[in-house]
């Protein structure tokens, strides 16, 4: 029973997303919140249960055009034809949107989700953090991603991140030793859970990590604490909270329709590893921003060079493929963005329980998906992440040339 409770508490770590918050005082309460039968409702109500900051929407939301059509009926995965409607149901989909350029071709909500619900994005959050790093670099807030992160975050001196470049942290190649085994009561992830659950500081916890497992920049090891370090960097170099910087630099400039929410730790520091909550259409706007290489209607929000560099997986440890000995994943990994196993210029943000922003510049398609997959942690479903990317690719191919009769919303 102990392992079951711990597994529920840190199930959100699996695949890289993480958040636990003060406000639930017992293991049993937290276990109930993350119990499979509760997650559909809870994932759109995180801000109602846990401490958070508010990412304020502006007064001029950007409204997409509509040209409604149907998505394909099936996709081919390793020679098997999979019914898309069934797959969306099986993976606990709560929202699904397909957009070409500025036009939404398909938008639907499931399991009681509504268009104004703010769904927890888990590790999709990481891609927003990457964009902010690129903006801060362009603004001259720091000199180079080749710099050691400790040049700007001195409290990490003496930690596992001492001397590690910002670039290697972006690439999930920092070398930090971080045990995410939820069955091990002494693991780093369970200690992290205890720190946050007791209202502690993620900054302090991160600074106490001292062990390494490999030379930085040689192996791709997806460890969520790396993104917390990027959050620490942002707050130090900008002099403001991640929430405020996100509001000023992305949320309002691209016309997010609704306020977002950012879960915080015991010291009101954003859980940059996976605590952002947003509506389906608003996360699709992030996809549109990257589809146009950081440009929003003539305004360069994220530097073009940063967007392009974010998808560069030419280094040996970043190359996608099932048999890469230098990576712990079959997917390619850029600056906090994933590259499919068989890429064609496409890329995506991903969070546990199957949250996605998929971008296909070849077909000018963006796909956004929120989910509450009750069977996410079932080992039998370990191929579902790759199945999603293959499904997205085939939907993009099928719908890339089909805009239908354009209508207004």
GROMACS .gro file of C-alpha atoms in nm:
model
  409
    1UNK     CA    1   0.000   0.000   0.000
    2UNK     CA    2   0.290   0.234   0.081
    3UNK     CA    3   0.427   0.198  -0.272
    4UNK     CA    4   0.085   0.265  -0.420
    5UNK     CA    5   0.046   0.591  -0.230
    6UNK     CA    6   0.397   0.704  -0.316
    7UNK     CA    7   0.341   0.607  -0.676
    8UNK     CA    8   0.034   0.827  -0.695
    9UNK     CA    9   0.215   1.113  -0.526
   10UNK     CA   10   0.492   1.116  -0.784
   11UNK     CA   11   0.313   0.967  -1.082
   12UNK     CA   12   0.331   1.313  -1.232
   13UNK     CA   13   0.708   1.279  -1.238
   14UNK     CA   14   0.690   0.991  -1.486
   15UNK     CA   15   0.781   1.130  -1.828
   16UNK     CA   16   0.929   1.443  -1.677
   17UNK     CA   17   0.643   1.653  -1.536
   18UNK     CA   18   0.624   1.741  -1.169
   19UNK     CA   19   0.436   1.936  -0.911
   20UNK     CA   20   0.334   1.881  -0.551
   21UNK     CA   21   0.204   2.161  -0.342
   22UNK     CA   22   0.141   2.269   0.011
   23UNK     CA   23  -0.226   2.281   0.099
   24UNK     CA   24  -0.282   1.907   0.113
   25UNK     CA   25  -0.145   1.801   0.449
   26UNK     CA   26  -0.149   1.423   0.435
   27UNK     CA   27  -0.038   1.152   0.201
   28UNK     CA   28  -0.391   1.022   0.182
   29UNK     CA   29  -0.528   1.359   0.071
   30UNK     CA   30  -0.265   1.390  -0.199
   31UNK     CA   31  -0.323   1.031  -0.305
   32UNK     CA   32  -0.694   1.107  -0.341
   33UNK     CA   33  -0.622   1.413  -0.552
   34UNK     CA   34  -0.412   1.211  -0.798
   35UNK     CA   35  -0.623   0.897  -0.788
   36UNK     CA   36  -0.719   0.793  -1.144
   37UNK     CA   37  -1.091   0.836  -1.079
   38UNK     CA   38  -1.036   1.199  -0.976
   39UNK     CA   39  -0.786   1.336  -1.226
   40UNK     CA   40  -1.033   1.431  -1.501
   41UNK     CA   41  -1.192   1.690  -1.273
   42UNK     CA   42  -0.882   1.781  -1.078
   43UNK     CA   43  -0.654   1.854  -1.374
   44UNK     CA   44  -0.874   2.149  -1.472
   45UNK     CA   45  -0.907   2.271  -1.114
   46UNK     CA   46  -0.548   2.271  -0.986
   47UNK     CA   47  -0.562   2.644  -0.921
   48UNK     CA   48  -0.864   2.593  -0.698
   49UNK     CA   49  -0.681   2.348  -0.476
   50UNK     CA   50  -0.321   2.468  -0.459
   51UNK     CA   51  -0.126   2.794  -0.421
   52UNK     CA   52  -0.056   2.971  -0.748
   53UNK     CA   53   0.031   3.296  -0.921
   54UNK     CA   54  -0.175   3.446  -1.204
   55UNK     CA   55  -0.046   3.501  -1.557
   56UNK     CA   56  -0.269   3.791  -1.657
   57UNK     CA   57  -0.432   3.801  -2.000
   58UNK     CA   58  -0.448   4.139  -2.170
   59UNK     CA   59  -0.745   4.335  -2.298
   60UNK     CA   60  -0.708   4.236  -2.662
   61UNK     CA   61  -0.731   3.858  -2.700
   62UNK     CA   62  -0.636   3.715  -3.038
   63UNK     CA   63  -0.931   3.533  -3.191
   64UNK     CA   64  -0.876   3.255  -3.442
   65UNK     CA   65  -1.080   3.202  -3.755
   66UNK     CA   66  -1.274   2.880  -3.799
   67UNK     CA   67  -1.322   2.649  -4.093
   68UNK     CA   68  -1.465   2.343  -3.929
   69UNK     CA   69  -1.398   2.003  -4.077
   70UNK     CA   70  -1.344   1.647  -3.960
   71UNK     CA   71  -1.020   1.485  -3.856
   72UNK     CA   72  -0.918   1.157  -4.024
   73UNK     CA   73  -1.076   0.837  -3.896
   74UNK     CA   74  -0.756   0.632  -3.854
   75UNK     CA   75  -0.378   0.647  -3.836
   76UNK     CA   76  -0.118   0.381  -3.907
   77UNK     CA   77   0.115   0.283  -3.624
   78UNK     CA   78   0.370   0.015  -3.708
   79UNK     CA   79   0.136  -0.136  -3.965
   80UNK     CA   80  -0.173  -0.136  -3.744
   81UNK     CA   81  -0.464   0.094  -3.826
   82UNK     CA   82  -0.577   0.275  -3.511
   83UNK     CA   83  -0.915   0.447  -3.489
   84UNK     CA   84  -0.844   0.806  -3.388
   85UNK     CA   85  -1.170   0.862  -3.199
   86UNK     CA   86  -1.105   0.548  -2.997
   87UNK     CA   87  -0.746   0.651  -2.931
   88UNK     CA   88  -0.857   0.993  -2.806
   89UNK     CA   89  -1.095   0.819  -2.569
   90UNK     CA   90  -0.840   0.561  -2.456
   91UNK     CA   91  -0.584   0.831  -2.373
   92UNK     CA   92  -0.832   1.034  -2.169
   93UNK     CA   93  -0.846   1.334  -2.401
   94UNK     CA   94  -1.017   1.641  -2.256
   95UNK     CA   95  -0.947   1.883  -2.540
   96UNK     CA   96  -0.829   1.842  -2.900
   97UNK     CA   97  -0.761   2.117  -3.152
   98UNK     CA   98  -0.617   2.117  -3.504
   99UNK     CA   99  -0.520   2.448  -3.663
  100UNK     CA  100  -0.373   2.546  -3.999
  101UNK     CA  101  -0.212   2.889  -3.995
  102UNK     CA  102  -0.470   3.111  -3.822
  103UNK     CA  103  -0.767   2.886  -3.886
  104UNK     CA  104  -0.902   2.623  -3.648
  105UNK     CA  105  -1.012   2.319  -3.846
  106UNK     CA  106  -1.118   2.106  -3.551
  107UNK     CA  107  -1.187   2.183  -3.186
  108UNK     CA  108  -1.363   1.956  -2.943
  109UNK     CA  109  -1.385   1.901  -2.569
  110UNK     CA  110  -1.443   1.579  -2.380
  111UNK     CA  111  -1.514   1.452  -2.028
  112UNK     CA  112  -1.686   1.774  -1.923
  113UNK     CA  113  -1.399   2.004  -2.024
  114UNK     CA  114  -1.495   2.352  -2.148
  115UNK     CA  115  -1.316   2.605  -2.366
  116UNK     CA  116  -1.238   2.833  -2.071
  117UNK     CA  117  -1.100   2.562  -1.844
  118UNK     CA  118  -0.736   2.605  -1.748
  119UNK     CA  119  -0.586   2.257  -1.771
  120UNK     CA  120  -0.258   2.162  -1.602
  121UNK     CA  121   0.010   2.137  -1.872
  122UNK     CA  122   0.272   1.948  -1.675
  123UNK     CA  123   0.597   1.943  -1.877
  124UNK     CA  124   0.456   2.143  -2.167
  125UNK     CA  125   0.547   2.420  -1.923
  126UNK     CA  126   0.914   2.353  -2.000
  127UNK     CA  127   0.876   2.478  -2.358
  128UNK     CA  128   0.738   2.811  -2.232
  129UNK     CA  129   1.040   2.840  -2.003
  130UNK     CA  130   1.272   2.775  -2.298
  131UNK     CA  131   1.109   3.058  -2.492
  132UNK     CA  132   1.167   3.296  -2.200
  133UNK     CA  133   1.534   3.198  -2.186
  134UNK     CA  134   1.565   3.283  -2.556
  135UNK     CA  135   1.396   3.619  -2.505
  136UNK     CA  136   1.618   3.701  -2.208
  137UNK     CA  137   1.929   3.617  -2.411
  138UNK     CA  138   1.818   3.847  -2.694
  139UNK     CA  139   1.760   4.124  -2.440
  140UNK     CA  140   2.115   4.088  -2.310
  141UNK     CA  141   2.003   3.968  -1.966
  142UNK     CA  142   2.289   3.717  -1.981
  143UNK     CA  143   2.581   3.675  -2.218
  144UNK     CA  144   2.572   3.322  -2.358
  145UNK     CA  145   2.414   2.981  -2.314
  146UNK     CA  146   2.771   2.850  -2.309
  147UNK     CA  147   2.818   3.028  -1.976
  148UNK     CA  148   2.805   2.818  -1.660
  149UNK     CA  149   2.470   2.866  -1.489
  150UNK     CA  150   2.655   2.944  -1.165
  151UNK     CA  151   2.776   3.269  -1.321
  152UNK     CA  152   2.421   3.396  -1.273
  153UNK     CA  153   2.289   3.166  -0.999
  154UNK     CA  154   2.574   3.166  -0.746
  155UNK     CA  155   2.377   2.972  -0.486
  156UNK     CA  156   2.435   2.665  -0.706
  157UNK     CA  157   2.813   2.688  -0.651
  158UNK     CA  158   2.923   2.360  -0.499
  159UNK     CA  159   2.615   2.178  -0.627
  160UNK     CA  160   2.590   1.928  -0.910
  161UNK     CA  161   2.522   2.225  -1.138
  162UNK     CA  162   2.846   2.403  -1.051
  163UNK     CA  163   3.013   2.495  -1.381
  164UNK     CA  164   2.745   2.329  -1.597
  165UNK     CA  165   2.656   2.533  -1.903
  166UNK     CA  166   2.308   2.672  -1.955
  167UNK     CA  167   2.306   2.493  -2.290
  168UNK     CA  168   2.360   2.152  -2.134
  169UNK     CA  169   2.081   2.220  -1.887
  170UNK     CA  170   1.848   2.318  -2.171
  171UNK     CA  171   1.937   1.991  -2.343
  172UNK     CA  172   1.866   1.780  -2.033
  173UNK     CA  173   2.232   1.687  -2.039
  174UNK     CA  174   2.353   1.843  -1.716
  175UNK     CA  175   2.493   1.522  -1.569
  176UNK     CA  176   2.314   1.571  -1.236
  177UNK     CA  177   2.241   1.249  -1.051
  178UNK     CA  178   1.871   1.246  -0.980
  179UNK     CA  179   1.682   0.933  -0.883
  180UNK     CA  180   1.319   0.943  -0.990
  181UNK     CA  181   1.231   0.594  -0.864
  182UNK     CA  182   0.903   0.634  -0.680
  183UNK     CA  183   0.942   0.289  -0.523
  184UNK     CA  184   1.256   0.402  -0.341
  185UNK     CA  185   1.160   0.592  -0.027
  186UNK     CA  186   1.501   0.760  -0.018
  187UNK     CA  187   1.501   0.870  -0.384
  188UNK     CA  188   1.554   1.231  -0.484
  189UNK     CA  189   1.206   1.261  -0.619
  190UNK     CA  190   1.047   1.145  -0.295
  191UNK     CA  191   1.268   1.381  -0.096
  192UNK     CA  192   1.161   1.656  -0.332
  193UNK     CA  193   0.798   1.565  -0.273
  194UNK     CA  194   0.849   1.596   0.101
  195UNK     CA  195   1.017   1.937   0.068
  196UNK     CA  196   0.733   2.087  -0.133
  197UNK     CA  197   0.459   1.912   0.060
  198UNK     CA  198   0.597   2.066   0.378
  199UNK     CA  199   0.609   2.415   0.227
  200UNK     CA  200   0.981   2.410   0.160
  201UNK     CA  201   1.195   2.563  -0.112
  202UNK     CA  202   1.276   2.404  -0.447
  203UNK     CA  203   1.568   2.644  -0.479
  204UNK     CA  204   1.721   2.516  -0.156
  205UNK     CA  205   1.659   2.155  -0.249
  206UNK     CA  206   1.822   2.200  -0.589
  207UNK     CA  207   2.128   2.367  -0.439
  208UNK     CA  208   2.176   2.063  -0.215
  209UNK     CA  209   2.211   1.821  -0.508
  210UNK     CA  210   2.581   1.742  -0.536
  211UNK     CA  211   2.620   1.411  -0.720
  212UNK     CA  212   2.673   1.363  -1.093
  213UNK     CA  213   2.647   1.058  -1.319
  214UNK     CA  214   2.818   1.169  -1.642
  215UNK     CA  215   3.013   1.450  -1.801
  216UNK     CA  216   2.776   1.734  -1.897
  217UNK     CA  217   2.685   1.742  -2.264
  218UNK     CA  218   2.749   1.373  -2.330
  219UNK     CA  219   2.420   1.199  -2.246
  220UNK     CA  220   2.054   1.296  -2.273
  221UNK     CA  221   1.890   1.223  -1.937
  222UNK     CA  222   1.546   1.379  -1.900
  223UNK     CA  223   1.544   1.508  -1.543
  224UNK     CA  224   1.287   1.770  -1.449
  225UNK     CA  225   1.500   1.944  -1.189
  226UNK     CA  226   1.701   2.086  -1.480
  227UNK     CA  227   1.407   2.307  -1.572
  228UNK     CA  228   1.382   2.433  -1.217
  229UNK     CA  229   1.739   2.555  -1.259
  230UNK     CA  230   1.628   2.743  -1.573
  231UNK     CA  231   1.353   2.903  -1.366
  232UNK     CA  232   1.610   3.008  -1.107
  233UNK     CA  233   1.819   3.157  -1.387
  234UNK     CA  234   1.524   3.355  -1.525
  235UNK     CA  235   1.434   3.509  -1.192
  236UNK     CA  236   1.796   3.608  -1.121
  237UNK     CA  237   1.873   3.765  -1.460
  238UNK     CA  238   1.540   3.945  -1.504
  239UNK     CA  239   1.490   4.059  -1.147
  240UNK     CA  240   1.124   3.958  -1.160
  241UNK     CA  241   0.913   3.650  -1.113
  242UNK     CA  242   0.878   3.398  -1.393
  243UNK     CA  243   0.505   3.472  -1.386
  244UNK     CA  244   0.553   3.843  -1.447
  245UNK     CA  245   0.813   3.787  -1.719
  246UNK     CA  246   0.587   3.536  -1.893
  247UNK     CA  247   0.296   3.779  -1.872
  248UNK     CA  248   0.492   4.067  -2.026
  249UNK     CA  249   0.689   3.880  -2.287
  250UNK     CA  250   0.450   3.614  -2.419
  251UNK     CA  251   0.104   3.595  -2.260
  252UNK     CA  252  -0.016   3.945  -2.338
  253UNK     CA  253   0.181   4.011  -2.660
  254UNK     CA  254   0.028   3.708  -2.835
  255UNK     CA  255  -0.322   3.777  -2.706
  256UNK     CA  256  -0.389   3.489  -2.472
  257UNK     CA  257  -0.762   3.474  -2.421
  258UNK     CA  258  -0.766   3.372  -2.055
  259UNK     CA  259  -0.557   3.421  -1.746
  260UNK     CA  260  -0.312   3.139  -1.687
  261UNK     CA  261  -0.216   2.999  -1.350
  262UNK     CA  262   0.128   2.896  -1.226
  263UNK     CA  263   0.157   2.666  -0.926
  264UNK     CA  264   0.416   2.771  -0.671
  265UNK     CA  265   0.626   2.602  -0.404
  266UNK     CA  266   0.635   2.685  -0.035
  267UNK     CA  267   0.827   3.006  -0.102
  268UNK     CA  268   0.597   3.125  -0.383
  269UNK     CA  269   0.848   3.025  -0.650
  270UNK     CA  270   0.696   2.892  -0.971
  271UNK     CA  271   0.709   2.519  -1.037
  272UNK     CA  272   0.870   2.572  -1.377
  273UNK     CA  273   0.904   2.198  -1.428
  274UNK     CA  274   0.533   2.156  -1.488
  275UNK     CA  275   0.302   2.392  -1.300
  276UNK     CA  276   0.151   2.608  -1.577
  277UNK     CA  277  -0.225   2.590  -1.641
  278UNK     CA  278  -0.390   2.727  -1.954
  279UNK     CA  279  -0.682   2.685  -2.193
  280UNK     CA  280  -0.659   2.468  -2.503
  281UNK     CA  281  -0.682   2.759  -2.749
  282UNK     CA  282  -0.419   2.954  -2.561
  283UNK     CA  283  -0.164   2.674  -2.574
  284UNK     CA  284  -0.240   2.646  -2.947
  285UNK     CA  285  -0.126   3.009  -2.970
  286UNK     CA  286   0.212   2.904  -2.836
  287UNK     CA  287   0.224   2.651  -3.119
  288UNK     CA  288   0.132   2.921  -3.371
  289UNK     CA  289   0.409   3.143  -3.233
  290UNK     CA  290   0.667   2.871  -3.295
  291UNK     CA  291   0.512   2.776  -3.628
  292UNK     CA  292   0.607   3.128  -3.740
  293UNK     CA  293   0.953   3.106  -3.582
  294UNK     CA  294   0.869   3.331  -3.291
  295UNK     CA  295   0.694   3.600  -3.494
  296UNK     CA  296   0.344   3.713  -3.405
  297UNK     CA  297   0.182   3.923  -3.678
  298UNK     CA  298   0.504   4.112  -3.749
  299UNK     CA  299   0.621   4.134  -3.389
  300UNK     CA  300   0.923   3.914  -3.315
  301UNK     CA  301   0.837   3.774  -2.972
  302UNK     CA  302   1.092   3.490  -2.954
  303UNK     CA  303   1.410   3.536  -3.160
  304UNK     CA  304   1.402   3.338  -3.486
  305UNK     CA  305   1.752   3.209  -3.422
  306UNK     CA  306   1.642   3.076  -3.084
  307UNK     CA  307   1.345   2.888  -3.229
  308UNK     CA  308   1.568   2.732  -3.494
  309UNK     CA  309   1.840   2.641  -3.243
  310UNK     CA  310   1.577   2.491  -3.014
  311UNK     CA  311   1.512   2.217  -3.272
  312UNK     CA  312   1.877   2.141  -3.349
  313UNK     CA  313   1.935   1.781  -3.246
  314UNK     CA  314   2.255   1.723  -3.442
  315UNK     CA  315   2.468   1.646  -3.136
  316UNK     CA  316   2.510   1.269  -3.089
  317UNK     CA  317   2.325   1.255  -2.757
  318UNK     CA  318   2.025   1.449  -2.892
  319UNK     CA  319   1.956   1.254  -3.213
  320UNK     CA  320   1.619   1.073  -3.222
  321UNK     CA  321   1.607   0.698  -3.270
  322UNK     CA  322   1.531   0.384  -3.074
  323UNK     CA  323   1.891   0.269  -3.042
  324UNK     CA  324   2.086   0.580  -2.946
  325UNK     CA  325   2.332   0.469  -2.673
  326UNK     CA  326   2.386   0.831  -2.570
  327UNK     CA  327   2.021   0.898  -2.486
  328UNK     CA  328   1.770   0.765  -2.240
  329UNK     CA  329   1.487   0.830  -2.486
  330UNK     CA  330   1.403   0.736  -2.845
  331UNK     CA  331   1.296   1.097  -2.910
  332UNK     CA  332   1.523   1.382  -3.003
  333UNK     CA  333   1.551   1.668  -2.757
  334UNK     CA  334   1.629   2.034  -2.823
  335UNK     CA  335   1.593   2.333  -2.595
  336UNK     CA  336   1.305   2.187  -2.392
  337UNK     CA  337   1.122   2.070  -2.706
  338UNK     CA  338   1.086   1.712  -2.831
  339UNK     CA  339   1.161   1.583  -3.180
  340UNK     CA  340   0.969   1.276  -3.312
  341UNK     CA  341   1.142   0.943  -3.364
  342UNK     CA  342   1.107   0.993  -3.740
  343UNK     CA  343   1.116   1.371  -3.779
  344UNK     CA  344   1.033   1.580  -4.083
  345UNK     CA  345   1.095   1.923  -3.944
  346UNK     CA  346   0.819   1.886  -3.683
  347UNK     CA  347   0.852   1.915  -3.306
  348UNK     CA  348   0.636   1.919  -2.996
  349UNK     CA  349   0.600   2.005  -2.630
  350UNK     CA  350   0.483   1.719  -2.411
  351UNK     CA  351   0.361   1.666  -2.056
  352UNK     CA  352   0.265   1.358  -1.862
  353UNK     CA  353  -0.089   1.223  -1.884
  354UNK     CA  354  -0.059   1.327  -2.250
  355UNK     CA  355  -0.058   1.704  -2.283
  356UNK     CA  356   0.082   1.820  -2.618
  357UNK     CA  357   0.155   2.114  -2.846
  358UNK     CA  358   0.258   1.973  -3.184
  359UNK     CA  359   0.400   2.195  -3.461
  360UNK     CA  360   0.447   2.091  -3.826
  361UNK     CA  361   0.598   2.377  -4.030
  362UNK     CA  362   0.587   2.170  -4.351
  363UNK     CA  363   0.208   2.148  -4.345
  364UNK     CA  364   0.151   2.468  -4.139
  365UNK     CA  365  -0.034   2.265  -3.878
  366UNK     CA  366  -0.055   2.308  -3.500
  367UNK     CA  367  -0.225   2.046  -3.282
  368UNK     CA  368  -0.303   2.098  -2.913
  369UNK     CA  369  -0.420   1.824  -2.680
  370UNK     CA  370  -0.502   1.812  -2.310
  371UNK     CA  371  -0.571   1.486  -2.135
  372UNK     CA  372  -0.637   1.304  -1.810
  373UNK     CA  373  -0.530   0.952  -1.898
  374UNK     CA  374  -0.632   0.728  -1.610
  375UNK     CA  375  -0.410   0.448  -1.740
  376UNK     CA  376  -0.106   0.664  -1.809
  377UNK     CA  377   0.118   0.473  -1.568
  378UNK     CA  378   0.023   0.130  -1.698
  379UNK     CA  379   0.343  -0.024  -1.847
  380UNK     CA  380   0.128  -0.163  -2.127
  381UNK     CA  381   0.078   0.194  -2.249
  382UNK     CA  382   0.445   0.292  -2.272
  383UNK     CA  383   0.424   0.334  -2.652
  384UNK     CA  384   0.142   0.589  -2.634
  385UNK     CA  385   0.374   0.890  -2.646
  386UNK     CA  386   0.522   0.773  -2.975
  387UNK     CA  387   0.173   0.680  -3.097
  388UNK     CA  388   0.064   1.038  -3.035
  389UNK     CA  389   0.347   1.184  -3.242
  390UNK     CA  390   0.276   0.944  -3.528
  391UNK     CA  391  -0.094   1.029  -3.513
  392UNK     CA  392  -0.013   1.402  -3.518
  393UNK     CA  393   0.212   1.359  -3.820
  394UNK     CA  394  -0.057   1.176  -4.016
  395UNK     CA  395  -0.331   1.420  -3.918
  396UNK     CA  396  -0.105   1.707  -4.027
  397UNK     CA  397  -0.043   1.542  -4.363
  398UNK     CA  398  -0.412   1.477  -4.417
  399UNK     CA  399  -0.534   1.822  -4.309
  400UNK     CA  400  -0.244   2.039  -4.419
  401UNK     CA  401  -0.407   2.123  -4.750
  402UNK     CA  402  -0.767   2.132  -4.628
  403UNK     CA  403  -0.905   2.457  -4.491
  404UNK     CA  404  -1.269   2.415  -4.594
  405UNK     CA  405  -1.504   2.713  -4.608
  406UNK     CA  406  -1.376   2.976  -4.371
  407UNK     CA  407  -1.621   3.102  -4.111
  408UNK     CA  408  -1.592   3.335  -3.814
  409UNK     CA  409  -1.612   3.214  -3.459
   0.00000   0.00000   0.00000
